[in-house]
Amino acid sequence: MVDNSIISKDVFLFTDFDDTLSCQPDLTEEYIGELCQLLPREIAGGEGDWERAVRIALSNSLNRYKERFNENTSLSGYETWIKEERARALLDACQVMNISLKTSETPSELASRLQFEALTSCNAAFPEAHATLQELFEMGVRIQMASSQESEYLLAALIGAGIESFTESKFGPDIVDCAKEGPEFYRRITSVIGANPRDSIVLDDQLRCLHWAKEAGIENLIWLRNDTSNSAPEGVCAIRTLNELPDIIRKMTNH
């Protein structure tokens, strides 16, 4: 019998998105497909293949992120960086297509709008994501996003996946102006909403992120174990599917 009783205290779950709630390779392919439908309607002309242009732009953007935010650089400054990066990525694609962008919107505004329209038409959520988040929501767990994707991306992707209504804050490095590349990200997101690290839980598919969360004082760590080549380190609870999450959280909260 399923235990549907409500947790009696605030429990904050900080969950990753990519490869935790949604299959990132599948979402990327859907996203590129949607953009390639939208871009020719928004931007006239061009020579070449929009799909090739978008893939080059996204690859360049990822490389710029890795160069700007890493263990040897400051993790602050993300909020300004992402606003500028949206424009750079769009202009990269236009350059590949030999197009001079002419629009009443700024490149950043156009890129933001197209991202929202494309992502809200995509859904690569894991099959059990909706039922799991709904159960946690009904239990009283306060679900927060804790992703390397910015908040506007997360909002649109969660809407597309049909699970946005179960979540509260969409962290989103832009919200705390700190890239998700170290423990400072977790210190900031828990501080912003006044979450006690001892009553907080972090769910992620990457062990390095759980290590950063632990450094930030969060002890309840859950690893969605997509990588079967590694075993869970001490102090980390490993699950294979999201279906296991509600029972694990009940145990962690002594409910």
Coordinates of N, CA and C in Angstrom, one line a residue:
M1 N 0.8 -1.2 0.0 CA 0.0 0.0 0.0 C 0.9 1.2 0.0
V2 N 0.5 2.2 -0.8 CA 1.3 3.5 -0.9 C 1.0 4.4 0.3
D3 N 2.1 4.9 0.8 CA 2.0 5.8 2.0 C 1.8 7.2 1.4
N4 N 0.6 7.8 1.5 CA 0.4 9.1 0.9 C 0.3 10.2 2.0
S5 N 0.7 9.9 3.2 CA 0.7 10.9 4.3 C 1.6 12.0 4.0
I6 N 1.4 13.2 4.6 CA 2.1 14.4 4.4 C 3.2 14.5 5.4
I7 N 4.4 15.0 4.9 CA 5.5 15.2 5.8 C 5.2 16.4 6.6
S8 N 5.5 16.4 7.9 CA 5.1 17.4 8.8 C 6.0 18.6 8.9
K9 N 7.2 18.6 8.3 CA 8.1 19.8 8.3 C 8.5 20.1 6.9
D10 N 9.1 21.3 6.7 CA 9.5 21.7 5.4 C 10.7 20.8 5.0
V11 N 10.6 20.1 3.9 CA 11.7 19.3 3.3 C 11.9 19.8 1.9
F12 N 13.1 20.3 1.7 CA 13.5 20.9 0.4 C 14.2 19.8 -0.5
L13 N 13.7 19.5 -1.6 CA 14.4 18.7 -2.6 C 15.0 19.5 -3.7
F14 N 16.3 19.5 -3.8 CA 17.0 20.3 -4.9 C 17.3 19.2 -6.0
T15 N 16.7 19.3 -7.1 CA 16.9 18.3 -8.1 C 17.4 18.8 -9.4
D16 N 18.4 18.1 -10.0 CA 18.9 18.4 -11.3 C 17.8 18.1 -12.3
F17 N 18.0 18.6 -13.5 CA 17.1 18.4 -14.6 C 17.7 17.4 -15.7
D18 N 18.8 17.8 -16.3 CA 19.3 17.0 -17.4 C 19.8 15.7 -16.9
D19 N 19.2 14.6 -17.5 CA 19.6 13.2 -17.2 C 19.2 12.8 -15.8
T20 N 18.4 13.7 -15.1 CA 17.8 13.3 -13.8 C 16.3 13.2 -13.9
L21 N 15.7 14.3 -14.5 CA 14.3 14.3 -14.7 C 14.0 14.0 -16.2
S22 N 14.9 14.4 -17.1 CA 14.7 14.3 -18.5 C 16.0 13.8 -19.2
C23 N 15.7 13.1 -20.3 CA 16.9 12.5 -21.1 C 17.5 13.6 -21.9
Q24 N 18.7 14.0 -21.5 CA 19.2 15.2 -22.2 C 19.5 14.9 -23.7
P25 N 20.1 13.8 -24.1 CA 20.3 13.6 -25.6 C 19.0 13.7 -26.4
D26 N 18.0 13.1 -25.9 CA 16.7 13.2 -26.6 C 16.1 14.6 -26.6
L27 N 16.2 15.3 -25.5 CA 15.7 16.7 -25.5 C 16.5 17.6 -26.4
T28 N 17.8 17.4 -26.5 CA 18.7 18.2 -27.4 C 18.2 18.0 -28.8
E29 N 18.0 16.7 -29.2 CA 17.5 16.5 -30.6 C 16.2 17.1 -30.9
E30 N 15.2 17.0 -29.9 CA 13.9 17.6 -30.1 C 14.1 19.1 -30.2
Y31 N 14.9 19.7 -29.3 CA 15.1 21.1 -29.3 C 15.7 21.6 -30.6
I32 N 16.7 20.9 -31.1 CA 17.2 21.3 -32.4 C 16.2 21.2 -33.5
G33 N 15.4 20.2 -33.5 CA 14.3 20.0 -34.5 C 13.3 21.2 -34.5
E34 N 12.9 21.6 -33.2 CA 12.0 22.7 -33.1 C 12.6 24.0 -33.6
L35 N 13.8 24.2 -33.2 CA 14.5 25.5 -33.6 C 14.6 25.6 -35.1
C36 N 14.9 24.4 -35.7 CA 15.0 24.4 -37.2 C 13.7 24.6 -37.9
Q37 N 12.6 24.5 -37.2 CA 11.3 24.9 -37.7 C 11.0 26.4 -37.5
L38 N 11.5 26.9 -36.4 CA 11.2 28.3 -36.0 C 12.1 29.3 -36.8
L39 N 13.4 29.0 -36.8 CA 14.3 29.9 -37.3 C 14.1 30.4 -38.8
P40 N 13.7 29.5 -39.7 CA 13.4 30.0 -41.1 C 12.2 31.0 -41.1
R41 N 11.3 30.8 -40.2 CA 10.1 31.6 -40.2 C 10.4 33.0 -39.6
E42 N 11.4 33.0 -38.7 CA 11.7 34.3 -38.0 C 12.8 35.1 -38.8
I43 N 13.7 34.4 -39.4 CA 14.9 35.0 -40.1 C 14.9 34.6 -41.5
A44 N 14.7 35.6 -42.4 CA 14.6 35.3 -43.8 C 16.0 35.2 -44.4
G45 N 16.0 34.4 -45.5 CA 17.2 34.3 -46.3 C 18.2 33.2 -45.7
G46 N 19.4 33.3 -46.2 CA 20.4 32.4 -45.6 C 20.8 31.3 -46.7
E47 N 22.0 30.9 -46.5 CA 22.5 29.9 -47.4 C 23.1 28.7 -46.6
G48 N 22.5 27.5 -46.8 CA 23.0 26.4 -46.0 C 21.9 25.7 -45.3
D49 N 22.3 24.9 -44.3 CA 21.5 24.0 -43.5 C 21.3 24.6 -42.1
W50 N 20.1 24.9 -41.7 CA 19.9 25.4 -40.4 C 20.3 24.4 -39.3
E51 N 20.0 23.1 -39.6 CA 20.4 22.2 -38.5 C 21.9 22.2 -38.3
R52 N 22.7 22.2 -39.3 CA 24.2 22.3 -39.2 C 24.5 23.6 -38.4
A53 N 23.9 24.7 -38.8 CA 24.2 26.0 -38.1 C 23.9 26.0 -36.6
V54 N 22.7 25.4 -36.3 CA 22.3 25.3 -34.9 C 23.3 24.4 -34.1
R55 N 23.6 23.3 -34.7 CA 24.6 22.4 -34.0 C 25.9 23.1 -33.7
I56 N 26.4 23.8 -34.7 CA 27.7 24.5 -34.5 C 27.5 25.6 -33.4
A57 N 26.4 26.3 -33.5 CA 26.2 27.4 -32.5 C 26.1 26.8 -31.1
L58 N 25.4 25.7 -30.9 CA 25.3 25.1 -29.6 C 26.6 24.5 -29.1
S59 N 27.4 24.0 -30.0 CA 28.7 23.4 -29.6 C 29.7 24.6 -29.2
N60 N 29.6 25.7 -30.0 CA 30.5 26.8 -29.6 C 30.1 27.4 -28.3
S61 N 28.8 27.4 -28.0 CA 28.3 28.0 -26.7 C 28.8 27.1 -25.6
L62 N 28.7 25.8 -25.7 CA 29.1 24.9 -24.6 C 30.6 25.1 -24.4
N63 N 31.4 25.3 -25.4 CA 32.9 25.5 -25.3 C 33.1 26.8 -24.6
R64 N 32.4 27.8 -24.9 CA 32.6 29.1 -24.2 C 32.2 29.0 -22.7
Y65 N 31.2 28.3 -22.4 CA 30.8 28.0 -21.0 C 31.9 27.4 -20.3
K66 N 32.5 26.3 -20.8 CA 33.6 25.6 -20.2 C 34.8 26.5 -20.0
E67 N 35.1 27.3 -20.9 CA 36.2 28.2 -20.8 C 36.0 29.3 -19.7
R68 N 34.7 29.8 -19.6 CA 34.4 30.8 -18.7 C 34.3 30.3 -17.3
F69 N 33.6 29.2 -17.1 CA 33.3 28.7 -15.8 C 33.9 27.3 -15.5
N70 N 34.9 27.3 -14.7 CA 35.6 26.1 -14.4 C 36.3 26.3 -13.0
E71 N 37.0 25.2 -12.6 CA 37.7 25.3 -11.3 C 38.8 26.4 -11.1
N72 N 39.2 26.9 -12.3 CA 40.2 27.9 -12.3 C 39.7 29.3 -12.4
T73 N 38.4 29.5 -12.5 CA 37.8 30.8 -12.7 C 36.8 31.1 -11.7
S74 N 36.4 32.4 -11.6 CA 35.3 32.8 -10.7 C 34.0 32.2 -11.2
L75 N 33.1 31.7 -10.3 CA 31.9 31.2 -10.7 C 30.8 32.2 -10.8
S76 N 31.1 33.4 -10.2 CA 30.1 34.5 -10.3 C 30.1 35.2 -11.7
G77 N 29.1 35.9 -12.0 CA 29.0 36.6 -13.2 C 28.2 35.9 -14.3
Y78 N 27.5 34.8 -13.8 CA 26.7 34.0 -14.8 C 25.5 34.8 -15.4
E79 N 24.9 35.6 -14.5 CA 23.7 36.3 -15.0 C 23.9 37.1 -16.2
T80 N 25.0 37.9 -16.2 CA 25.4 38.7 -17.3 C 25.8 37.9 -18.5
W81 N 26.6 36.8 -18.2 CA 27.2 36.0 -19.2 C 26.1 35.3 -20.0
I82 N 25.0 34.8 -19.4 CA 24.0 34.1 -20.2 C 23.2 35.0 -21.0
K83 N 23.0 36.2 -20.6 CA 22.2 37.1 -21.4 C 23.0 37.5 -22.7
E84 N 24.3 37.6 -22.5 CA 25.2 37.9 -23.7 C 25.4 36.7 -24.5
E85 N 25.4 35.5 -23.9 CA 25.6 34.2 -24.6 C 24.5 33.9 -25.5
R86 N 23.3 34.1 -25.1 CA 22.1 33.8 -26.0 C 22.3 34.5 -27.3
A87 N 22.7 35.8 -27.2 CA 22.9 36.6 -28.5 C 24.0 36.0 -29.3
R88 N 25.1 35.7 -28.6 CA 26.3 35.1 -29.3 C 25.9 33.9 -30.1
A89 N 25.2 33.0 -29.4 CA 24.8 31.7 -30.0 C 23.9 31.9 -31.3
L90 N 23.0 32.8 -31.2 CA 22.1 33.1 -32.3 C 22.9 33.7 -33.5
L91 N 23.8 34.6 -33.1 CA 24.6 35.3 -34.2 C 25.6 34.3 -34.8
D92 N 26.1 33.3 -34.0 CA 26.9 32.2 -34.6 C 26.1 31.5 -35.6
A93 N 24.9 31.1 -35.3 CA 24.1 30.4 -36.3 C 23.9 31.2 -37.6
C94 N 23.6 32.5 -37.4 CA 23.4 33.3 -38.5 C 24.6 33.5 -39.4
Q95 N 25.8 33.5 -38.7 CA 27.0 33.6 -39.5 C 27.2 32.4 -40.3
V96 N 27.0 31.2 -39.8 CA 27.1 30.0 -40.5 C 26.2 30.0 -41.8
M97 N 25.0 30.6 -41.6 CA 24.0 30.7 -42.7 C 24.2 31.9 -43.6
N98 N 25.3 32.7 -43.3 CA 25.6 33.9 -44.1 C 24.4 34.9 -44.1
I99 N 23.8 35.0 -42.9 CA 22.7 36.0 -42.8 C 23.1 37.1 -41.9
S100 N 22.7 38.3 -42.3 CA 22.9 39.5 -41.4 C 21.6 39.7 -40.7
L101 N 21.6 39.5 -39.4 CA 20.3 39.5 -38.6 C 19.7 40.8 -38.5
K102 N 18.5 40.9 -39.0 CA 17.7 42.2 -38.9 C 16.4 41.9 -38.2
T103 N 16.2 42.5 -37.1 CA 15.0 42.2 -36.3 C 14.7 43.4 -35.4
S104 N 13.4 43.6 -35.1 CA 13.0 44.6 -34.2 C 13.4 44.3 -32.7
E105 N 13.6 43.0 -32.4 CA 14.1 42.6 -31.1 C 15.6 42.6 -31.1
T106 N 16.2 42.7 -29.9 CA 17.6 42.5 -29.8 C 17.9 41.0 -30.1
P107 N 19.1 40.7 -30.4 CA 19.5 39.3 -30.6 C 19.2 38.4 -29.4
S108 N 19.5 39.0 -28.2 CA 19.2 38.3 -26.9 C 17.7 38.0 -26.7
E109 N 16.9 39.1 -27.0 CA 15.4 38.9 -26.9 C 14.9 37.9 -27.8
L110 N 15.3 37.9 -29.1 CA 14.9 36.9 -30.0 C 15.3 35.5 -29.7
A111 N 16.5 35.4 -29.2 CA 17.0 34.1 -28.8 C 16.3 33.5 -27.7
S112 N 16.0 34.4 -26.7 CA 15.2 34.0 -25.5 C 13.8 33.5 -25.9
R113 N 13.2 34.3 -26.8 CA 11.8 33.9 -27.2 C 11.8 32.6 -28.0
L114 N 12.7 32.4 -28.9 CA 12.8 31.2 -29.7 C 13.1 30.0 -28.8
Q115 N 14.0 30.2 -27.8 CA 14.3 29.1 -26.8 C 13.0 28.7 -26.1
F116 N 12.2 29.6 -25.7 CA 11.0 29.3 -24.9 C 10.0 28.6 -25.8
E117 N 9.8 29.1 -27.0 CA 8.9 28.5 -27.9 C 9.3 27.0 -28.3
A118 N 10.6 26.9 -28.5 CA 11.1 25.5 -28.9 C 11.0 24.5 -27.7
L119 N 11.4 24.9 -26.6 CA 11.4 24.0 -25.4 C 10.0 23.6 -24.9
T120 N 9.1 24.6 -25.0 CA 7.7 24.2 -24.6 C 7.1 23.2 -25.5
S121 N 7.7 23.0 -26.7 CA 7.1 22.0 -27.6 C 7.9 20.7 -27.5
C122 N 8.8 20.6 -26.5 CA 9.6 19.4 -26.4 C 9.2 18.7 -25.1
N123 N 9.4 17.4 -25.1 CA 9.2 16.6 -23.9 C 10.0 15.3 -24.0
A124 N 11.1 15.3 -23.2 CA 12.0 14.1 -23.1 C 12.1 13.6 -21.7
A125 N 11.0 14.0 -20.9 CA 11.0 13.6 -19.5 C 11.0 12.1 -19.3
F126 N 11.7 11.6 -18.3 CA 11.7 10.1 -18.1 C 10.2 9.7 -17.8
P127 N 9.8 8.5 -18.2 CA 8.4 8.1 -18.1 C 7.8 8.3 -16.7
E128 N 8.7 8.0 -15.7 CA 8.2 8.1 -14.3 C 8.3 9.4 -13.6
A129 N 8.8 10.4 -14.3 CA 9.0 11.7 -13.7 C 7.7 12.4 -13.2
H130 N 6.7 12.4 -14.1 CA 5.5 13.1 -13.7 C 4.8 12.5 -12.4
A131 N 4.7 11.2 -12.4 CA 4.1 10.5 -11.3 C 4.9 10.7 -10.0
T132 N 6.2 10.6 -10.1 CA 7.1 10.8 -9.0 C 7.0 12.2 -8.4
L133 N 7.1 13.2 -9.2 CA 7.0 14.6 -8.7 C 5.6 14.9 -8.2
Q134 N 4.6 14.3 -8.8 CA 3.3 14.5 -8.2 C 3.2 13.9 -6.8
E135 N 3.7 12.7 -6.7 CA 3.6 12.1 -5.4 C 4.4 12.9 -4.3
L136 N 5.6 13.3 -4.7 CA 6.4 14.1 -3.8 C 5.7 15.4 -3.4
F137 N 5.1 16.1 -4.4 CA 4.3 17.3 -4.2 C 3.2 17.1 -3.2
E138 N 2.5 16.0 -3.4 CA 1.3 15.7 -2.5 C 1.8 15.3 -1.1
M139 N 3.0 14.8 -1.0 CA 3.6 14.5 0.3 C 4.0 15.8 1.0
G140 N 4.1 16.9 0.3 CA 4.5 18.1 0.9 C 6.0 18.5 0.7
V141 N 6.7 17.7 -0.1 CA 8.1 18.0 -0.4 C 8.1 19.3 -1.2
R142 N 9.0 20.2 -0.9 CA 9.1 21.4 -1.6 C 10.2 21.2 -2.7
I143 N 9.8 21.1 -3.9 CA 10.7 20.7 -5.0 C 11.3 21.9 -5.7
Q144 N 12.6 22.0 -5.6 CA 13.4 23.1 -6.3 C 14.3 22.5 -7.4
M145 N 14.4 23.3 -8.4 CA 15.4 22.9 -9.4 C 16.8 23.3 -9.0
A146 N 17.8 22.5 -9.4 CA 19.2 22.8 -9.1 C 20.0 22.4 -10.3
S147 N 20.0 23.2 -11.3 CA 20.5 22.8 -12.7 C 21.6 23.8 -13.2
S148 N 22.4 23.3 -14.1 CA 23.4 24.2 -14.7 C 22.7 25.0 -15.8
Q149 N 21.5 24.6 -16.2 CA 20.7 25.4 -17.2 C 20.1 26.6 -16.5
E150 N 20.0 27.7 -17.2 CA 19.4 28.9 -16.6 C 17.9 28.8 -16.4
S151 N 17.4 29.7 -15.6 CA 16.0 29.6 -15.1 C 15.0 29.7 -16.3
E152 N 15.2 30.5 -17.3 CA 14.3 30.6 -18.4 C 14.2 29.3 -19.2
Y153 N 15.4 28.7 -19.4 CA 15.4 27.3 -20.0 C 14.6 26.3 -19.2
L154 N 14.9 26.3 -17.9 CA 14.2 25.3 -17.0 C 12.7 25.5 -17.0
L155 N 12.2 26.8 -17.0 CA 10.8 27.0 -17.0 C 10.2 26.5 -18.2
A156 N 10.8 26.8 -19.4 CA 10.2 26.3 -20.6 C 10.3 24.8 -20.8
A157 N 11.4 24.2 -20.4 CA 11.6 22.7 -20.5 C 10.6 22.0 -19.5
L158 N 10.4 22.5 -18.4 CA 9.5 21.9 -17.4 C 8.0 22.0 -17.9
I159 N 7.7 23.1 -18.5 CA 6.3 23.3 -19.1 C 6.2 22.3 -20.2
G160 N 7.2 22.1 -21.1 CA 7.1 21.2 -22.1 C 6.9 19.8 -21.6
A161 N 7.6 19.5 -20.5 CA 7.5 18.1 -19.9 C 6.3 17.9 -19.1
G162 N 5.5 18.9 -18.9 CA 4.3 18.8 -18.1 C 4.5 18.7 -16.6
I163 N 5.6 19.1 -16.1 CA 5.9 18.9 -14.6 C 6.3 20.2 -13.9
E164 N 6.1 21.4 -14.6 CA 6.5 22.6 -14.0 C 5.7 23.0 -12.8
S165 N 4.4 22.6 -12.7 CA 3.6 22.9 -11.6 C 4.0 22.3 -10.3
F166 N 4.8 21.3 -10.3 CA 5.2 20.6 -9.1 C 6.5 21.3 -8.5
T167 N 7.1 22.2 -9.2 CA 8.3 22.8 -8.7 C 8.1 24.2 -8.3
E168 N 9.0 24.6 -7.4 CA 9.0 26.0 -6.9 C 10.2 26.8 -7.6
S169 N 11.3 27.1 -6.9 CA 12.3 27.9 -7.6 C 13.0 27.1 -8.7
K170 N 13.4 27.8 -9.7 CA 14.1 27.2 -10.8 C 15.5 27.7 -10.8
F171 N 16.3 27.1 -10.0 CA 17.8 27.4 -9.9 C 18.5 26.6 -10.9
G172 N 18.9 27.0 -12.1 CA 19.1 28.3 -12.6 C 20.2 29.1 -12.0
P173 N 21.6 28.9 -12.5 CA 22.7 29.7 -12.0 C 22.4 31.2 -12.1
D174 N 21.6 31.7 -13.0 CA 21.3 33.1 -13.2 C 20.6 33.7 -12.0
I175 N 19.8 32.9 -11.3 CA 19.1 33.4 -10.1 C 20.0 33.8 -9.0
V176 N 21.1 33.0 -8.8 CA 22.1 33.3 -7.7 C 23.4 33.8 -8.3
D177 N 23.5 34.1 -9.6 CA 24.7 34.6 -10.2 C 25.9 33.8 -9.9
C178 N 25.7 32.4 -10.0 CA 26.8 31.5 -9.7 C 26.7 30.3 -10.6
A179 N 27.7 29.9 -11.4 CA 27.6 28.7 -12.2 C 27.6 27.5 -11.3
K180 N 26.9 26.4 -11.7 CA 26.9 25.2 -11.0 C 28.1 24.4 -11.3
E181 N 29.2 24.9 -10.7 CA 30.5 24.3 -10.9 C 31.3 24.1 -9.6
G182 N 30.6 24.2 -8.5 CA 31.3 24.1 -7.2 C 30.3 24.2 -6.0
P183 N 30.7 24.0 -4.8 CA 29.8 24.1 -3.6 C 29.1 25.4 -3.4
E184 N 29.7 26.5 -4.0 CA 29.1 27.8 -3.8 C 27.7 27.9 -4.4
F185 N 27.5 27.2 -5.4 CA 26.2 27.2 -6.1 C 25.2 26.7 -5.0
Y186 N 25.5 25.6 -4.3 CA 24.5 25.0 -3.4 C 24.4 25.9 -2.1
R187 N 25.5 26.5 -1.7 CA 25.4 27.5 -0.6 C 24.4 28.6 -0.9
R188 N 24.5 29.1 -2.1 CA 23.6 30.2 -2.5 C 22.2 29.8 -2.7
I189 N 21.9 28.7 -3.3 CA 20.5 28.4 -3.5 C 19.8 28.0 -2.2
T190 N 20.5 27.4 -1.3 CA 19.8 27.1 0.0 C 19.6 28.3 0.8
S191 N 20.5 29.3 0.7 CA 20.4 30.5 1.4 C 19.3 31.4 0.9
V192 N 19.1 31.4 -0.4 CA 18.1 32.3 -1.0 C 16.7 31.9 -0.5
I193 N 16.4 30.7 -0.3 CA 15.0 30.3 0.2 C 15.0 29.9 1.6
G194 N 16.1 30.1 2.3 CA 16.2 29.9 3.8 C 16.0 28.4 4.1
A195 N 16.6 27.5 3.3 CA 16.5 26.1 3.5 C 17.6 25.7 4.5
N196 N 17.3 24.9 5.5 CA 18.3 24.4 6.4 C 18.9 23.2 5.7
P197 N 20.3 23.3 5.5 CA 21.0 22.1 4.8 C 20.6 20.8 5.4
R198 N 20.4 20.7 6.7 CA 20.1 19.4 7.3 C 18.7 18.9 6.9
D199 N 17.8 19.8 6.5 CA 16.5 19.4 6.0 C 16.4 19.4 4.5
S200 N 17.5 19.5 3.9 CA 17.6 19.6 2.4 C 18.1 18.3 1.8
I201 N 17.6 18.0 0.6 CA 18.0 16.8 -0.1 C 18.4 17.2 -1.5
V202 N 19.5 16.6 -2.0 CA 20.0 16.9 -3.4 C 19.9 15.6 -4.2
L203 N 19.3 15.7 -5.4 CA 19.2 14.6 -6.3 C 19.9 15.0 -7.6
D204 N 20.8 14.2 -8.0 CA 21.6 14.5 -9.2 C 22.1 13.2 -9.9
D205 N 22.3 13.3 -11.2 CA 22.9 12.1 -11.8 C 24.4 12.1 -11.8
Q206 N 25.0 13.3 -11.4 CA 26.5 13.4 -11.4 C 27.0 13.4 -10.0
L207 N 28.0 12.5 -9.7 CA 28.5 12.4 -8.4 C 29.3 13.7 -8.0
R208 N 29.9 14.3 -8.9 CA 30.7 15.6 -8.6 C 29.7 16.6 -8.0
C209 N 28.5 16.7 -8.5 CA 27.5 17.7 -8.0 C 27.1 17.3 -6.6
L210 N 27.0 16.0 -6.3 CA 26.7 15.6 -4.9 C 27.8 15.9 -4.0
H211 N 29.0 15.8 -4.5 CA 30.2 16.1 -3.7 C 30.2 17.6 -3.3
W212 N 29.9 18.4 -4.3 CA 29.8 19.9 -4.0 C 28.7 20.2 -3.0
A213 N 27.5 19.5 -3.1 CA 26.5 19.7 -2.2 C 26.9 19.3 -0.8
K214 N 27.6 18.2 -0.7 CA 28.1 17.8 0.6 C 29.0 18.9 1.2
E215 N 29.9 19.4 0.4 CA 30.8 20.5 0.9 C 30.0 21.7 1.4
A216 N 28.9 21.9 0.8 CA 28.0 23.0 1.2 C 27.2 22.7 2.4
G217 N 27.4 21.5 3.0 CA 26.7 21.2 4.3 C 25.4 20.4 4.1
I218 N 25.1 19.9 2.9 CA 23.9 19.1 2.7 C 24.3 17.6 2.8
E219 N 23.7 16.9 3.7 CA 24.0 15.5 4.0 C 23.2 14.5 3.3
N220 N 22.0 14.9 2.9 CA 21.0 13.9 2.3 C 21.2 14.0 0.8
L221 N 21.9 13.0 0.3 CA 22.4 13.0 -1.1 C 21.9 11.8 -1.8
I222 N 21.2 12.0 -3.0 CA 20.7 10.9 -3.7 C 21.2 10.9 -5.2
W223 N 21.8 9.8 -5.6 CA 22.4 9.7 -6.9 C 21.5 8.8 -7.8
L224 N 21.0 9.5 -8.9 CA 20.3 8.7 -9.9 C 21.3 8.0 -10.7
R225 N 21.5 6.8 -10.5 CA 22.7 6.0 -11.0 C 22.5 5.6 -12.5
N226 N 22.7 6.5 -13.4 CA 22.7 6.2 -14.8 C 24.0 5.5 -15.2
D227 N 25.1 5.8 -14.5 CA 26.4 5.3 -14.7 C 26.6 4.1 -13.8
T228 N 26.5 2.9 -14.4 CA 26.6 1.6 -13.6 C 28.0 1.2 -13.5
S229 N 29.0 2.0 -14.0 CA 30.4 1.6 -13.9 C 31.0 2.0 -12.5
N230 N 30.3 2.9 -11.8 CA 30.7 3.3 -10.5 C 29.7 2.9 -9.4
S231 N 30.3 2.7 -8.2 CA 29.4 2.4 -7.1 C 29.2 3.7 -6.3
A232 N 28.2 3.7 -5.5 CA 27.9 4.9 -4.7 C 28.9 5.1 -3.6
P233 N 29.5 6.3 -3.5 CA 30.4 6.5 -2.4 C 29.7 6.5 -1.0
E234 N 30.4 6.4 0.0 CA 29.8 6.4 1.4 C 29.0 7.7 1.6
G235 N 27.8 7.5 2.1 CA 27.0 8.7 2.4 C 26.1 9.1 1.3
V236 N 26.1 8.4 0.2 CA 25.3 8.7 -1.0 C 24.3 7.6 -1.2
C237 N 23.1 7.9 -1.3 CA 22.1 6.9 -1.6 C 21.9 6.8 -3.1
A238 N 22.0 5.6 -3.6 CA 21.9 5.4 -5.1 C 20.5 4.8 -5.4
I239 N 19.9 5.3 -6.5 CA 18.7 4.8 -7.0 C 18.8 4.6 -8.5
R240 N 18.1 3.7 -9.0 CA 18.2 3.4 -10.5 C 17.0 4.1 -11.2
T241 N 15.9 4.3 -10.6 CA 14.8 5.0 -11.2 C 14.1 6.0 -10.3
L242 N 13.4 6.9 -10.8 CA 12.8 8.0 -10.0 C 11.7 7.4 -9.2
N243 N 11.2 6.2 -9.6 CA 10.1 5.6 -8.8 C 10.5 5.3 -7.3
E244 N 11.8 5.1 -7.1 CA 12.3 4.8 -5.8 C 12.3 6.1 -4.9
L245 N 12.2 7.2 -5.5 CA 12.5 8.5 -4.7 C 11.6 8.7 -3.6
P246 N 10.2 8.6 -3.7 CA 9.4 8.9 -2.6 C 9.7 8.1 -1.3
D247 N 9.9 6.8 -1.4 CA 10.2 6.0 -0.3 C 11.5 6.4 0.4
I248 N 12.5 6.7 -0.5 CA 13.8 7.1 0.0 C 13.7 8.4 0.8
I249 N 12.9 9.4 0.3 CA 12.8 10.6 1.0 C 12.0 10.4 2.3
R250 N 11.0 9.6 2.3 CA 10.3 9.3 3.6 C 11.3 8.7 4.7
K251 N 12.2 7.9 4.3 CA 13.2 7.3 5.2 C 14.1 8.4 5.7
M252 N 14.6 9.3 4.7 CA 15.5 10.3 5.1 C 14.9 11.3 6.1
T253 N 13.6 11.5 6.0 CA 12.9 12.5 6.8 C 12.3 11.8 8.0
N254 N 12.6 10.5 8.2 CA 12.1 9.7 9.3 C 10.6 9.8 9.4
H255 N 10.0 9.7 8.2 CA 8.5 9.8 8.1 C 7.9 8.4 7.9

